[in-house]
GROMACS .gro file of C-alpha atoms in nm:
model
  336
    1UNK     CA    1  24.486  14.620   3.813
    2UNK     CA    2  24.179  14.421   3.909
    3UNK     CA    3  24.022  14.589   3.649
    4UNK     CA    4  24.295  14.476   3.391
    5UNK     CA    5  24.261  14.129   3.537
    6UNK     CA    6  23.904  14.087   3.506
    7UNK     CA    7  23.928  14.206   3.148
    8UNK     CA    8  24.202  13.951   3.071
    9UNK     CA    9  24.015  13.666   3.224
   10UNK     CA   10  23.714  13.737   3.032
   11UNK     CA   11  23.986  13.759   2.754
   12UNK     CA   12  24.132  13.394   2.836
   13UNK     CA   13  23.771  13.224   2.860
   14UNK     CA   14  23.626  13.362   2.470
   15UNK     CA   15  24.017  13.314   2.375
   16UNK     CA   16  23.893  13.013   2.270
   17UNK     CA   17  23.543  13.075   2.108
   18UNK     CA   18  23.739  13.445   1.929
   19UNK     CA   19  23.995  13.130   1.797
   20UNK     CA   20  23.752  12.916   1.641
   21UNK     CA   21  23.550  13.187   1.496
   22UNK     CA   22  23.804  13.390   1.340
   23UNK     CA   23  24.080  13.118   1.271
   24UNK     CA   24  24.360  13.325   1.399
   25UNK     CA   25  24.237  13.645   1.311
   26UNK     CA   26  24.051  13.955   1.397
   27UNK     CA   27  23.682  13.870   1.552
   28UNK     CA   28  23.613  14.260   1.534
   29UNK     CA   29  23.323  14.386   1.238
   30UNK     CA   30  23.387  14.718   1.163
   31UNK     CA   31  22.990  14.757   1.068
   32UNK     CA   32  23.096  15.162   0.891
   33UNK     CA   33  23.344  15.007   0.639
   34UNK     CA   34  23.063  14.730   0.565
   35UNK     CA   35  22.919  14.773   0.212
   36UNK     CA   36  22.571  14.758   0.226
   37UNK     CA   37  22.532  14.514  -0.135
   38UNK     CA   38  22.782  14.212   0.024
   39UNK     CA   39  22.634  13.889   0.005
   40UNK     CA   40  22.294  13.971   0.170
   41UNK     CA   41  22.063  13.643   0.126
   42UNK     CA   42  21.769  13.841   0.058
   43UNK     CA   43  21.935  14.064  -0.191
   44UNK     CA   44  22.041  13.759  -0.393
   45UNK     CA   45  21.743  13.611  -0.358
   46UNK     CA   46  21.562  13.922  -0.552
   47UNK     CA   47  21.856  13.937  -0.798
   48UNK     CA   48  21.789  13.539  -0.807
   49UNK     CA   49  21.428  13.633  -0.885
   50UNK     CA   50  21.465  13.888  -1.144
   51UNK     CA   51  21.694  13.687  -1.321
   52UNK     CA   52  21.429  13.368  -1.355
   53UNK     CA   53  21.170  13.640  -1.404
   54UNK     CA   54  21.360  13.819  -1.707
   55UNK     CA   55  21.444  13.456  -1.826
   56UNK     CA   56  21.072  13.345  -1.819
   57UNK     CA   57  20.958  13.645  -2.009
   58UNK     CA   58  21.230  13.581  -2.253
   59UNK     CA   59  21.154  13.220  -2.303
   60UNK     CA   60  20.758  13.377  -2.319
   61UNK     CA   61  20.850  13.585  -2.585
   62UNK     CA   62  21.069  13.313  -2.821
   63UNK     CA   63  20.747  13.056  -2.735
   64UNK     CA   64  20.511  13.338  -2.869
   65UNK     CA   65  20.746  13.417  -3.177
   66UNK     CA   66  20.767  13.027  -3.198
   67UNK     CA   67  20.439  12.958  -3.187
   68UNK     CA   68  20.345  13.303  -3.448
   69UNK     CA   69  20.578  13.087  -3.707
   70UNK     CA   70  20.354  12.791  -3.667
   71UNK     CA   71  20.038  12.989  -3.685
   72UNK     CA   72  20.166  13.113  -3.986
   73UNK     CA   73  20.274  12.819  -4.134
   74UNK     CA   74  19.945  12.677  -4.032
   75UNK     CA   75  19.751  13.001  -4.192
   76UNK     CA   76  19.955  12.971  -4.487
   77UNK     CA   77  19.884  12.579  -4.525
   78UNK     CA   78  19.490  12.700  -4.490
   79UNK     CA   79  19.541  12.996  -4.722
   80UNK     CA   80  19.663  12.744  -4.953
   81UNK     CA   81  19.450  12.450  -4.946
   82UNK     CA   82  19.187  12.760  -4.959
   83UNK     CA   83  19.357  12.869  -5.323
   84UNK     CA   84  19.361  12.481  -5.423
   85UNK     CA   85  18.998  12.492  -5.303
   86UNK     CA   86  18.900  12.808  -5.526
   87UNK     CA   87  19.083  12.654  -5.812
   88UNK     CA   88  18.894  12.329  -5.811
   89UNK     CA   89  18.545  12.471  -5.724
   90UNK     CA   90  18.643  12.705  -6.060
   91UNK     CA   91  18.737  12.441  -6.297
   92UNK     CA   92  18.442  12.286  -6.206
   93UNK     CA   93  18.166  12.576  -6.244
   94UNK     CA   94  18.381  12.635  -6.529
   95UNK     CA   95  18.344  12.256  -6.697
   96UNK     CA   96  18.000  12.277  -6.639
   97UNK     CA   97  17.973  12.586  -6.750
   98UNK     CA   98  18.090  12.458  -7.095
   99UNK     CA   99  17.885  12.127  -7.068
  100UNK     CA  100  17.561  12.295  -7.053
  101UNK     CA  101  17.649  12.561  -7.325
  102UNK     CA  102  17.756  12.247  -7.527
  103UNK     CA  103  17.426  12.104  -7.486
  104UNK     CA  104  17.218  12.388  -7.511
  105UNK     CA  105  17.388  12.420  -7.860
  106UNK     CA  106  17.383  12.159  -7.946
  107UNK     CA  107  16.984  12.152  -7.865
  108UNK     CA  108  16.988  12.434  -8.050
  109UNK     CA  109  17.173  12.313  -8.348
  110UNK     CA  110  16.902  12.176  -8.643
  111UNK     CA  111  17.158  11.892  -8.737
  112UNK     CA  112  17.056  11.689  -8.420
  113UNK     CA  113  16.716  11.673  -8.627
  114UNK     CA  114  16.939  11.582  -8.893
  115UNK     CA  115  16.904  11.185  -8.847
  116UNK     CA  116  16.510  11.169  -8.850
  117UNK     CA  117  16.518  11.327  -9.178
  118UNK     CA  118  16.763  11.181  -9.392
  119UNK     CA  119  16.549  10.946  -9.605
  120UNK     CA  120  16.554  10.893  -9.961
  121UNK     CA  121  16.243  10.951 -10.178
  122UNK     CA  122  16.241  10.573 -10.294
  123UNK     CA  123  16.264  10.483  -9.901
  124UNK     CA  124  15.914  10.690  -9.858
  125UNK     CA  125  15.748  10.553 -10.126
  126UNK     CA  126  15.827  10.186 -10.034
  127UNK     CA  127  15.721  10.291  -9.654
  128UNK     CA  128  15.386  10.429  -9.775
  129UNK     CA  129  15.300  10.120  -9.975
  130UNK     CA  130  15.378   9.916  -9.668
  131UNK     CA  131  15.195  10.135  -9.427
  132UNK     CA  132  14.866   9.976  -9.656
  133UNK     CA  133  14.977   9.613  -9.595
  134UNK     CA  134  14.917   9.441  -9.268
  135UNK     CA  135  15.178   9.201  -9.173
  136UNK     CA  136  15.055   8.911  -8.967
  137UNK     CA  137  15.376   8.825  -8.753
  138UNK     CA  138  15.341   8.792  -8.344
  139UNK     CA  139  15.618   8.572  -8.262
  140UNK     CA  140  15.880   8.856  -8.357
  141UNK     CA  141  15.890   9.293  -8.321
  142UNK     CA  142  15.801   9.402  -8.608
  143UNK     CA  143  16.033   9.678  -8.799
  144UNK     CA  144  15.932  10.039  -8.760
  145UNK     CA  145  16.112  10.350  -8.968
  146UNK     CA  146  16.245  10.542  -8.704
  147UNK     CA  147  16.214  10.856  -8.905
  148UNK     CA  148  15.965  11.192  -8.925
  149UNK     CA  149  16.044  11.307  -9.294
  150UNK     CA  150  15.716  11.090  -9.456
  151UNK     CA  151  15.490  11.139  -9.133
  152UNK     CA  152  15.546  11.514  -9.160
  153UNK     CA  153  15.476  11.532  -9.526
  154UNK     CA  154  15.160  11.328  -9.506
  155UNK     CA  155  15.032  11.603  -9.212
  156UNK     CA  156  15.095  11.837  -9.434
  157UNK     CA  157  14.878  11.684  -9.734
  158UNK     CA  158  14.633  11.600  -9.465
  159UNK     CA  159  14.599  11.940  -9.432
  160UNK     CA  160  14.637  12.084  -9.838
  161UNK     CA  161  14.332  11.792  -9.868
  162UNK     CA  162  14.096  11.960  -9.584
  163UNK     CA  163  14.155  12.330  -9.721
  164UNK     CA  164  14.049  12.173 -10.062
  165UNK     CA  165  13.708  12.026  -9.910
  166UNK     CA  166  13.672  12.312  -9.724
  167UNK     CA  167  13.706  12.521 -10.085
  168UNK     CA  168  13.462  12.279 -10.258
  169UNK     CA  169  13.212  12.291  -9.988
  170UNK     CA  170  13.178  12.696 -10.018
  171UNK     CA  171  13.334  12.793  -9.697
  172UNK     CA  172  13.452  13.155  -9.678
  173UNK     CA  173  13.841  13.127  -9.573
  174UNK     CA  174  13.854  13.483  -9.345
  175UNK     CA  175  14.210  13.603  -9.223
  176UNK     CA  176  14.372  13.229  -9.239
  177UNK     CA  177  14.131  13.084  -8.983
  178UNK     CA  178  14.088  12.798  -9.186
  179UNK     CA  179  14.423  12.738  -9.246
  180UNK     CA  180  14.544  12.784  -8.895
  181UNK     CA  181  14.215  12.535  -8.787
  182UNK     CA  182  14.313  12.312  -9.043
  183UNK     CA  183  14.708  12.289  -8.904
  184UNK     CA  184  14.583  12.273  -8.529
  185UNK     CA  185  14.382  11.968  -8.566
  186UNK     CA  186  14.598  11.762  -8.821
  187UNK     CA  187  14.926  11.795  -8.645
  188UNK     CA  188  14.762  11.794  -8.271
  189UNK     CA  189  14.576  11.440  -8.369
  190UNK     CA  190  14.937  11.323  -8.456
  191UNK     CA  191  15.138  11.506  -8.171
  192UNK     CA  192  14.823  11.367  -7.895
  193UNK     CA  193  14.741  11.051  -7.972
  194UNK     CA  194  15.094  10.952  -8.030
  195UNK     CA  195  15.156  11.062  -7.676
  196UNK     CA  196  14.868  10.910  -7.543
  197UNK     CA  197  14.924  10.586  -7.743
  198UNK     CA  198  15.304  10.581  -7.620
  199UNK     CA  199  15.167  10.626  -7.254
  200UNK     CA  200  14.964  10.367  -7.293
  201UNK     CA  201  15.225  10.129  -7.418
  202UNK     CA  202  15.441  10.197  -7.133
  203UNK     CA  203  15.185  10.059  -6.907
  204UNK     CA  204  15.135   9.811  -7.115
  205UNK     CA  205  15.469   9.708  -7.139
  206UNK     CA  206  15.552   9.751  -7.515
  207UNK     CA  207  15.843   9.757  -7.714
  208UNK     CA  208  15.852  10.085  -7.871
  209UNK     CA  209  15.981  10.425  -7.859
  210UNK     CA  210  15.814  10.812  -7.917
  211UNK     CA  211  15.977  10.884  -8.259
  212UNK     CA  212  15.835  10.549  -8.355
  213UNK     CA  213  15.474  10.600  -8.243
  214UNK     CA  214  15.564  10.920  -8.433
  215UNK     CA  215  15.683  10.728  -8.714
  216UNK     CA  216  15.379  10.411  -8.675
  217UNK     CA  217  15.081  10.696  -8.646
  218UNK     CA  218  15.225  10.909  -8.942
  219UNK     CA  219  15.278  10.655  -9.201
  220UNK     CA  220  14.904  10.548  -9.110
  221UNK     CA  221  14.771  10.865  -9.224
  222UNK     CA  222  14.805  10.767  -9.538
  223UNK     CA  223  14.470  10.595  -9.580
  224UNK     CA  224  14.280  10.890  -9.435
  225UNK     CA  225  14.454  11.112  -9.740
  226UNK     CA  226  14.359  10.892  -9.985
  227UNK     CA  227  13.986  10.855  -9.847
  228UNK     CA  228  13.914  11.205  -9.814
  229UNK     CA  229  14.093  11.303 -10.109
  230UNK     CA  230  13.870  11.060 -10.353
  231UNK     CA  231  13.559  11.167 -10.180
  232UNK     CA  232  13.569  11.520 -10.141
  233UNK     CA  233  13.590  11.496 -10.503
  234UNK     CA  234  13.322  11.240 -10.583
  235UNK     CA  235  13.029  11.270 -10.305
  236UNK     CA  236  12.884  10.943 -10.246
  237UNK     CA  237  12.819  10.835  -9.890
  238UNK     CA  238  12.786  10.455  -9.997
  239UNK     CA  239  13.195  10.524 -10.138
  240UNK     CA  240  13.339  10.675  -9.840
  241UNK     CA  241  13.190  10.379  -9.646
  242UNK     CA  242  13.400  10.129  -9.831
  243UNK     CA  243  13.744  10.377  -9.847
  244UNK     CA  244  13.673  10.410  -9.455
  245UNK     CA  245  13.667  10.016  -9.430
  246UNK     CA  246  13.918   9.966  -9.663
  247UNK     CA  247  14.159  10.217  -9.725
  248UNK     CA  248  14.156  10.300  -9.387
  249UNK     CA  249  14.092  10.019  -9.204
  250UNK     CA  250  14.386   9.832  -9.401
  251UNK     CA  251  14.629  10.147  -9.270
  252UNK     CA  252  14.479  10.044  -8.934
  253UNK     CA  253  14.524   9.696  -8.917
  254UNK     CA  254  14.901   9.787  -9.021
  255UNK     CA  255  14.927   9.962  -8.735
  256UNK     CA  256  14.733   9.697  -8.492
  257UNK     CA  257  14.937   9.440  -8.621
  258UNK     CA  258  15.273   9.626  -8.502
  259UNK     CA  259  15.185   9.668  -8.188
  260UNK     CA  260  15.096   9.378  -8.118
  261UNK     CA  261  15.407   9.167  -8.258
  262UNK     CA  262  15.545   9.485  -7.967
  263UNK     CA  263  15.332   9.360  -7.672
  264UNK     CA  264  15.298   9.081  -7.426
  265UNK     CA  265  14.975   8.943  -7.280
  266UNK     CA  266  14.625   8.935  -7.421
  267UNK     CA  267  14.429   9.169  -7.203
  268UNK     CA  268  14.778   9.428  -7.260
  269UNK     CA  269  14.712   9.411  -7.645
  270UNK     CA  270  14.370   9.452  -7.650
  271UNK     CA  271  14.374   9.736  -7.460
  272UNK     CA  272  14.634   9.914  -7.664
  273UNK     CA  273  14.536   9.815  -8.013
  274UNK     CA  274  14.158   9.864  -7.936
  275UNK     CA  275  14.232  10.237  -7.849
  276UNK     CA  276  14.443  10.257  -8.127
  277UNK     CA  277  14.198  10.133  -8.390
  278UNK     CA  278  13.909  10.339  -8.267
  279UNK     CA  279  14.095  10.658  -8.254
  280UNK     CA  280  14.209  10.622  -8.610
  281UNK     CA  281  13.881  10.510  -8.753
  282UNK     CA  282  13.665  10.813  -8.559
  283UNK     CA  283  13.928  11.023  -8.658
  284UNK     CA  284  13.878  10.941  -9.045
  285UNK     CA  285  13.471  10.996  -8.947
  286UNK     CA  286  13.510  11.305  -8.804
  287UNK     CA  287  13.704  11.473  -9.119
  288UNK     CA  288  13.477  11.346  -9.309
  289UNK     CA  289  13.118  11.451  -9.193
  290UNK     CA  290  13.213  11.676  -8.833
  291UNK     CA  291  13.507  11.895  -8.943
  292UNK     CA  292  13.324  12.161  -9.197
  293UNK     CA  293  13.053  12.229  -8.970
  294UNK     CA  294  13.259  12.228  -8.707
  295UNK     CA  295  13.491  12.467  -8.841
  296UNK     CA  296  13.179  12.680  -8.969
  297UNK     CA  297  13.031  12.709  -8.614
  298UNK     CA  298  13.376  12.873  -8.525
  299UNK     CA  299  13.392  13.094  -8.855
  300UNK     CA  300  13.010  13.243  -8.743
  301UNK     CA  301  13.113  13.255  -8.354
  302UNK     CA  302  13.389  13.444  -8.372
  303UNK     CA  303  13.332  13.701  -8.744
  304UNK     CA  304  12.949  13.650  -8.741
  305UNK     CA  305  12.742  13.501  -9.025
  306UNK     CA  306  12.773  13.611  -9.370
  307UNK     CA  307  12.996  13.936  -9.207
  308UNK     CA  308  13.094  14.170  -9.504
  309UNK     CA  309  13.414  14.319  -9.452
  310UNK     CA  310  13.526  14.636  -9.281
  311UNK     CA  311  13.481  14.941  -9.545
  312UNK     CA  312  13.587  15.286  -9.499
  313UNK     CA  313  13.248  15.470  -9.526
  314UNK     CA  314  13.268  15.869  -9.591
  315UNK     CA  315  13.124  16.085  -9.353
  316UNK     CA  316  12.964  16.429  -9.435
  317UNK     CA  317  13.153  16.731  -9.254
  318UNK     CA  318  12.811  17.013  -9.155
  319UNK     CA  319  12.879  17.338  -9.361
  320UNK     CA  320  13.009  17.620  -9.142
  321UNK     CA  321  12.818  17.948  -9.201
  322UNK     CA  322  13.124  18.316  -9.225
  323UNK     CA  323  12.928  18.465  -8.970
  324UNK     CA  324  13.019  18.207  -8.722
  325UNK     CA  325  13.389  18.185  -8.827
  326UNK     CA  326  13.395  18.579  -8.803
  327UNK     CA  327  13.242  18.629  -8.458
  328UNK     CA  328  13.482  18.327  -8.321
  329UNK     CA  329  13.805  18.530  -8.478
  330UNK     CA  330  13.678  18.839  -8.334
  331UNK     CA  331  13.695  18.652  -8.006
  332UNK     CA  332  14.006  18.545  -8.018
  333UNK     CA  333  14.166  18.879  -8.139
  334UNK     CA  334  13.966  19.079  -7.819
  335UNK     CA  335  14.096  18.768  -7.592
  336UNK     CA  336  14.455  18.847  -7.685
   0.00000   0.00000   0.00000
């Protein structure tokens, strides 16, 4: 009985607490017919976690499928400004390409020469009679053909005229040396001093152009074919003096007198026409009295003097005695 009443006053003091805890009910935990997965805080907090975590990698995944369509669009915007970039950098090798093709044929092409050419006959003779008459007029440029057809044709007479002295004064022509000496020094005294002439008008400052010193230098060999025509045919010393004055020193002033109606300053067109005029007139000296023996000296250097030419001579073969030929095909026949 005590027993029973100590157990129901410890009953009536937590009669209280056992209300408030269980509101009206049971305050016993039966801890065997607990499951072991309700509502433990940690256990949510892991399922909390692998949730976030599976959500993350998810969201990791569509970023890095996101961001693999960008690169792609980005790789395909490079791949094609890459394309566009071949394409241009083709159409332009490729339009070059054709530009310098063009231009190497037309380079190629003998029309371009076409212009410089086209003259009429009556044009050349009216241009040759000029080339003889010095024009006294400063103040203004003087006129000059700007074509090669009568220059070229007047080389080449230059050079039919020194074969034909060269044939009247005995020389031997030998394999076309003559010929080919004959061509080298006519066309590179018009070629070389029309370069140097033209190089020395563009420090001088004149008005003119290489197919006009072409043209100018050209149309003044027409005096020097005239003089050494006449005397290669008549030999008198005493009448190539007065051609070389006046034949070819009229061709000369012609020339003088055209550059310097071309140039400004004094000291500028002394310079140039002085070179000019002594070229021309040493030139006209030099075929004259120098060229044959020049050529000569180079006909005796290079074949020898008075060389005959190269004859097949025939040689004697030694007789062979039989006795010989027998013992040397006994030889052989033992040998074999």
């Amino acid at each position: 009985a005590a027993g029973g009443g100590g157990r129901s006053g410890t009953a009536a003091d937590w009669g209280g607490f056992e209300d408030n805890m269980q509101g009206g009910g049971s305050a016993v935990i039966d801890m065997e017919n607990m499951d072991d997965t309700s509502g433990s805080s940690f256990e949510d907090m892991g399922e909390m976690h692998q949730r976030m975590k599976e959500e993350e990698e998810e969201e990791a995944e569509g970023d890095a499928g996101a961001a693999e369509e960008e690169d792609g669009e980005f790789l395909g915007m490079k791949g094609l400004r890459g394309q566009l970039g071949r394409q241009v950098a083709d159409q332009m090798w490729q339009g070059g390409k054709r530009q310098a093709s063009r231009a190497f044929s037309l380079y190629a092409n003998i029309d371009i020469l076409r212009p410089y050419f086209d003259v009429e006959p009556i044009q050349v003779r009216a241009r040759l009679l000029e080339s003889m008459i010095p024009v006294k007029m400063i103040n203004f440029p003087q006129k000059i053909a700007g074509e090669l057809y009568g220059p070229l044709m007047l080389v080449f007479t230059l050079v039919a005229i020194l074969l034909h002295g060269m044939k009247t004064s005995d020389t031997i022509i030998r394999e076309g040396t003559l010929m080919g000496t004959a061509i080298g020094t006519c066309f590179g005294y018009w070629l070389g001093v029309s370069s140097f002439i033209y190089f020395l008008a563009y420090l001088c400052n004149a008005q003119i152009t290489m197919v006009q010193m072409l043209s100018l230098l050209g149309y003044g060999l027409f005096g020097h074919c005239i003089t050494l025509f006449v005397t290669y045919n008549i030999h008198f010393h005493s009448l190539f003096y007065i051609f070389w004055l006046g034949v070819g020193g009229l061709s000369t002033l012609r020339m003088v007198a055209v550059l310097v109606s071309r140039t400004v300053g004094h000291t500028q067109r002394l310079i140039l026409c002085g070179t000019l005029a002594a070229l021309h007139m040493l030139f006209l000296l030099y075929l004259h009295f120098a060229y044959h023996k020049v050529v000569e000296g180079i006909l005796d250097t290079l074949e020898g003097p008075n060389m005959p030419p190269f004859q097949r001579v025939a040689r004697d073969i030694p007789v062979v005695s039989n006795g010989v030929l027998n013992t040397t095909a006994k030889a052989i026949a033992l040998a074999l």
